[in-house]
GROMACS .gro file of C-alpha atoms in nm:
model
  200
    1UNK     CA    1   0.000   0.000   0.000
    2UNK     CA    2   0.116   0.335  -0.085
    3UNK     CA    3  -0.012   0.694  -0.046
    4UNK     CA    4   0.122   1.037  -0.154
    5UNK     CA    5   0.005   1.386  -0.116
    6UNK     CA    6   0.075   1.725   0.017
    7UNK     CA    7  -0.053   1.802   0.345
    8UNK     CA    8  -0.046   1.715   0.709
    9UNK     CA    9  -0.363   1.617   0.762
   10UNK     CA   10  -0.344   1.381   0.432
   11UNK     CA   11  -0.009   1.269   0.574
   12UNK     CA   12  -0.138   1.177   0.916
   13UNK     CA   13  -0.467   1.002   0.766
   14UNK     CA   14  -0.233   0.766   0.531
   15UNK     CA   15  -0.073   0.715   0.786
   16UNK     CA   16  -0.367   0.561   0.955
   17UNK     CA   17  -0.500   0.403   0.677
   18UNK     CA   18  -0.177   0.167   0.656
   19UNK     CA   19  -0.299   0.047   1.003
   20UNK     CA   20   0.070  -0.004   1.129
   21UNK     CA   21   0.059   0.119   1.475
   22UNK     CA   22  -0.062   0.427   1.360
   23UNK     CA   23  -0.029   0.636   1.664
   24UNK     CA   24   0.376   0.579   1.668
   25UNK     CA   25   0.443   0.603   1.324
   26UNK     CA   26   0.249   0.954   1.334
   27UNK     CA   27   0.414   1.092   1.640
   28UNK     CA   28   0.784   0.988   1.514
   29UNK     CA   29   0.712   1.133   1.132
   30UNK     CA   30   0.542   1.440   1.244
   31UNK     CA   31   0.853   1.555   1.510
   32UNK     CA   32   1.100   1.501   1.236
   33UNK     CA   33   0.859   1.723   0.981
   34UNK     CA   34   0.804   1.969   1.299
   35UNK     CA   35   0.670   2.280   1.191
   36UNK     CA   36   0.759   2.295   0.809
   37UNK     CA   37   0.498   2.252   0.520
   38UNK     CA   38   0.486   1.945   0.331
   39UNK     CA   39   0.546   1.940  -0.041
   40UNK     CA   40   0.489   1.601  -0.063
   41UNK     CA   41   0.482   1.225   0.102
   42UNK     CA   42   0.502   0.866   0.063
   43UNK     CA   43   0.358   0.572   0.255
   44UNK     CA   44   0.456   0.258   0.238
   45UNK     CA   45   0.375  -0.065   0.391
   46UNK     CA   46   0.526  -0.404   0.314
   47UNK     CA   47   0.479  -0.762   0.441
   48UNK     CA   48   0.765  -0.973   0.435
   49UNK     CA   49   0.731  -1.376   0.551
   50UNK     CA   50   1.047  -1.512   0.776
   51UNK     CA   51   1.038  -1.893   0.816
   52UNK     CA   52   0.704  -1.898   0.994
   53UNK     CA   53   0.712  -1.522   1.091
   54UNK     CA   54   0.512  -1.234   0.921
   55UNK     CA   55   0.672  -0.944   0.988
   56UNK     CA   56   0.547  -0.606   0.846
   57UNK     CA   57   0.710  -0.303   0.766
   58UNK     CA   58   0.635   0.084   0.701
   59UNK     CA   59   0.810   0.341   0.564
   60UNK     CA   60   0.728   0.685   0.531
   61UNK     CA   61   0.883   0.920   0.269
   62UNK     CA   62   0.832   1.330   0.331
   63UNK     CA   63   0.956   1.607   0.150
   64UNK     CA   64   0.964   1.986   0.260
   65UNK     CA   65   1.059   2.277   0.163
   66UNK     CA   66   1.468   2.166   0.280
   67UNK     CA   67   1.460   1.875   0.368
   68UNK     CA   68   1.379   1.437   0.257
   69UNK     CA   69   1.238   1.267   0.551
   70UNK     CA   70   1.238   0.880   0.583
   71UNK     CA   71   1.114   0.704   0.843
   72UNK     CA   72   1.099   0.325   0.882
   73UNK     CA   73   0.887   0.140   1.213
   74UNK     CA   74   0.939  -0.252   1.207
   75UNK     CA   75   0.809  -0.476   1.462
   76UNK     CA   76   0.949  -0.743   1.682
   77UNK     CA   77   0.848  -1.056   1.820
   78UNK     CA   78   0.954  -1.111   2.168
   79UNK     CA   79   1.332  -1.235   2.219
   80UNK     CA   80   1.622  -1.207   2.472
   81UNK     CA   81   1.598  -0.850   2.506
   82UNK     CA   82   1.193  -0.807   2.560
   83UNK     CA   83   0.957  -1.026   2.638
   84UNK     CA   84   0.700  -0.912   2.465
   85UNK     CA   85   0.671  -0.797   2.108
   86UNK     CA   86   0.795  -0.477   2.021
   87UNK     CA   87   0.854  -0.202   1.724
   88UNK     CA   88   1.089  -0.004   1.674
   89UNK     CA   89   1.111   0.326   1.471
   90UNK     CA   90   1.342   0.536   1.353
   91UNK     CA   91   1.396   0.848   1.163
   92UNK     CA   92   1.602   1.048   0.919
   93UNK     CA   93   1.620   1.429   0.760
   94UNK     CA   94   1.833   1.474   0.496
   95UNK     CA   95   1.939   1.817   0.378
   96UNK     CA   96   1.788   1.816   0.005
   97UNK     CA   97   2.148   1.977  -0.047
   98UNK     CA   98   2.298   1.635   0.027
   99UNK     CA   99   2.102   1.386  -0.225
  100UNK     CA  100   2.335   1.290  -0.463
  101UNK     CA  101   2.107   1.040  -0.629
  102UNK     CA  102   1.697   0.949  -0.741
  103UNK     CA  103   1.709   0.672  -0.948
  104UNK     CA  104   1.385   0.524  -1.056
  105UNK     CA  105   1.410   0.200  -1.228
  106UNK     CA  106   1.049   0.082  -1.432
  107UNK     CA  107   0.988  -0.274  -1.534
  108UNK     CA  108   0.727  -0.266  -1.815
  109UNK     CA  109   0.581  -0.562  -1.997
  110UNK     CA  110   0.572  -0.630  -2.415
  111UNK     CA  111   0.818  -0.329  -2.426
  112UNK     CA  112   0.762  -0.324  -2.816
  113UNK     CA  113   0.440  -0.200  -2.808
  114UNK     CA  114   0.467   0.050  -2.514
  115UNK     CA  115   0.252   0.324  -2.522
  116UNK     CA  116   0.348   0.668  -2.346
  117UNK     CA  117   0.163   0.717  -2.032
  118UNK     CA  118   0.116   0.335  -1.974
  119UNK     CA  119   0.190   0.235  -1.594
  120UNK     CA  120   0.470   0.039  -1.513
  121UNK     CA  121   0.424  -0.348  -1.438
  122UNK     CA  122   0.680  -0.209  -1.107
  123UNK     CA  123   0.889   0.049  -0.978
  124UNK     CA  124   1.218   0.068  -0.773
  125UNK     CA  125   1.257   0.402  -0.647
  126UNK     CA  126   1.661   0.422  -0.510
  127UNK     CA  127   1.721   0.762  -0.332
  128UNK     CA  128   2.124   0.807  -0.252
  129UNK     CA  129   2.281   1.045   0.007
  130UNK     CA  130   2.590   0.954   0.098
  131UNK     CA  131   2.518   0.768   0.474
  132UNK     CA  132   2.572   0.408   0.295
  133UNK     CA  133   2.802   0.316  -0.010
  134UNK     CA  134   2.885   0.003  -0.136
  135UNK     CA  135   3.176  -0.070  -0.351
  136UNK     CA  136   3.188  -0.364  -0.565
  137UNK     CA  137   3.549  -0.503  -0.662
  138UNK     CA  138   3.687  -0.728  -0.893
  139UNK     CA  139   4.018  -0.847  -1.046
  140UNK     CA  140   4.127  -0.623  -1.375
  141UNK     CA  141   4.150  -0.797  -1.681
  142UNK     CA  142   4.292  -0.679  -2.046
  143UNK     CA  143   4.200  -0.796  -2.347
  144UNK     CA  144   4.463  -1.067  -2.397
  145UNK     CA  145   4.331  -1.405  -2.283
  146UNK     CA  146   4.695  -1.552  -2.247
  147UNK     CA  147   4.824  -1.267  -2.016
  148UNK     CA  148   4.843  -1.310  -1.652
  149UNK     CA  149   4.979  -1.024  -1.549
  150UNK     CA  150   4.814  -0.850  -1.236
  151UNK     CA  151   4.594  -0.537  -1.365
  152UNK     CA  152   4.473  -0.465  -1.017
  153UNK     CA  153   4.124  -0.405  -0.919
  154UNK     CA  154   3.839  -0.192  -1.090
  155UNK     CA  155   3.490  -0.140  -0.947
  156UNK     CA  156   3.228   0.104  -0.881
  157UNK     CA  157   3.116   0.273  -0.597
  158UNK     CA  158   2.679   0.285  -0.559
  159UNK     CA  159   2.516   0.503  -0.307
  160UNK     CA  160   2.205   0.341  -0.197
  161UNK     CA  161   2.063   0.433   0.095
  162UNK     CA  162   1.728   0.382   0.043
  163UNK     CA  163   1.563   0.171  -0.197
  164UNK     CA  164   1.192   0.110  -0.244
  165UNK     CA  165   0.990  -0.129  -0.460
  166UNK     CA  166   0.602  -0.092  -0.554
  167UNK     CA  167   0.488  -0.355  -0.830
  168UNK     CA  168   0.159  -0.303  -0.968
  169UNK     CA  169   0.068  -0.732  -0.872
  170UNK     CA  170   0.151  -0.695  -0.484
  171UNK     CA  171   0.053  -0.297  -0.431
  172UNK     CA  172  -0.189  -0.207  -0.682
  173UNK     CA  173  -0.184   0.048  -0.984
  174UNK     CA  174  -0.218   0.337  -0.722
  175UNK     CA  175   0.083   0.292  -0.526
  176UNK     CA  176   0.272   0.281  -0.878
  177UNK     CA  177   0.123   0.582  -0.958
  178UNK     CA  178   0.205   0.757  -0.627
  179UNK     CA  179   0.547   0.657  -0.596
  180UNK     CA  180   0.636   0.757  -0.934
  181UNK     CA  181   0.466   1.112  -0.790
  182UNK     CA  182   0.662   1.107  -0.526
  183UNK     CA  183   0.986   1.060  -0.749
  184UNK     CA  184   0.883   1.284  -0.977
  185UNK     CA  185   0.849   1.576  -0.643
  186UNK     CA  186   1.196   1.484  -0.541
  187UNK     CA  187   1.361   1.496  -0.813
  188UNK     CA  188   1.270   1.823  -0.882
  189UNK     CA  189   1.332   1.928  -0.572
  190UNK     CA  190   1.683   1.843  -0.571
  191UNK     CA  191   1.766   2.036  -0.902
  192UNK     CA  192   1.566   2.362  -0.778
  193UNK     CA  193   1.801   2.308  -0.441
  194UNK     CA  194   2.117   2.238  -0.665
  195UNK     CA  195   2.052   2.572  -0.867
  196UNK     CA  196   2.237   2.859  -0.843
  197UNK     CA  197   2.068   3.198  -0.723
  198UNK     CA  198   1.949   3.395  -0.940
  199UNK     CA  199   2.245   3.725  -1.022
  200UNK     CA  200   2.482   3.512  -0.864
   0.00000   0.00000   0.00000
């Protein structure tokens, strides 16, 4: 399940609608926002099965005026540290400054007879800021298959520290719709940041 929109009110009802201890998610979200208006939000809900656990997850995407918001709440079943199940939540604001990265990755079916506009079969949304980078390695190679000489390493470096997938099967044509929204908000909201001033 996913929701977007652009006020507090809207925020704090999708938030409710998800039905994911409502009340915590709301209080945690809303002191992170704190008293700046909302351009736009994302929420998020996914069910994941562990051996013979369900375990459920929300996360909650918000942009303002400065800042990207994410907030995540998973829950717990009882274990050496509680006896009782628990959830735990957590939050992040991230200067819109700081995003190096939206990536939004579309999986589309019979590409050859896509038509503009059509909705995407599913939709990985990967926002990078720098708090998490992974670096892949391997062994350089050159284009002689009888040389063994040692070229060193080569790699890349990916920034992902949030990634998000929606598929149209599991979530429903909406939450496709309104995460490619909420994208579509950030993205722009990162150039506009990344712009220089105007007679400067």
């Amino acid at each position: 399940m996913a929701k977007t929109g652009t006020t507090t009110q809207g925020l704090r009802t999708a938030i409710e609608r998800s039905g994911y201890y409502p009340a915590l998610v709301a209080e945690a979200v809303e002191a992170a926002v704190g008293g700046e208006q909302i351009a736009s939000y994302l929420v998020h809900q996914e069910t994941t099965f562990d051996a013979n656990e369900v375990r459920r997850h929300v996360t909650v995407l918000v942009l303002t005026g400065t800042r990207f918001i994410v907030s995540h709440t998973d829950e717990q079943a009882a274990d050496n540290s509680s006896p009782t199940p628990y959830a735990t939540t957590s939050t992040e604001s991230v200067k819109l400054g700081r995003i190096s990265s939206v990536v939004v990755s579309r999986v589309v079916a019979n590409p050859e007879s896509y038509t503009p506009g059509t909705l995407p079969r599913e939709v990985v949304l990967t926002i990078g800021w720098g708090a998490v980078s992974r670096i892949d390695l391997e062994p350089a190679a050159c284009g002689d298959p009888n040389c063994d000489a040692d070229h060193g390493y080569t790699g890349n470096s990916t920034a992902d520290d949030l990634s998000l997938r929606v598929s149209e099967a599991g979530d429903g044509p909406d939450a496709v719709r309104q995460t490619l929204a909420f994208a579509q908000s950030l993205s722009e909201a990162t150039v506009a940041t990344a712009a220089p001033a105007a007679g400067h």
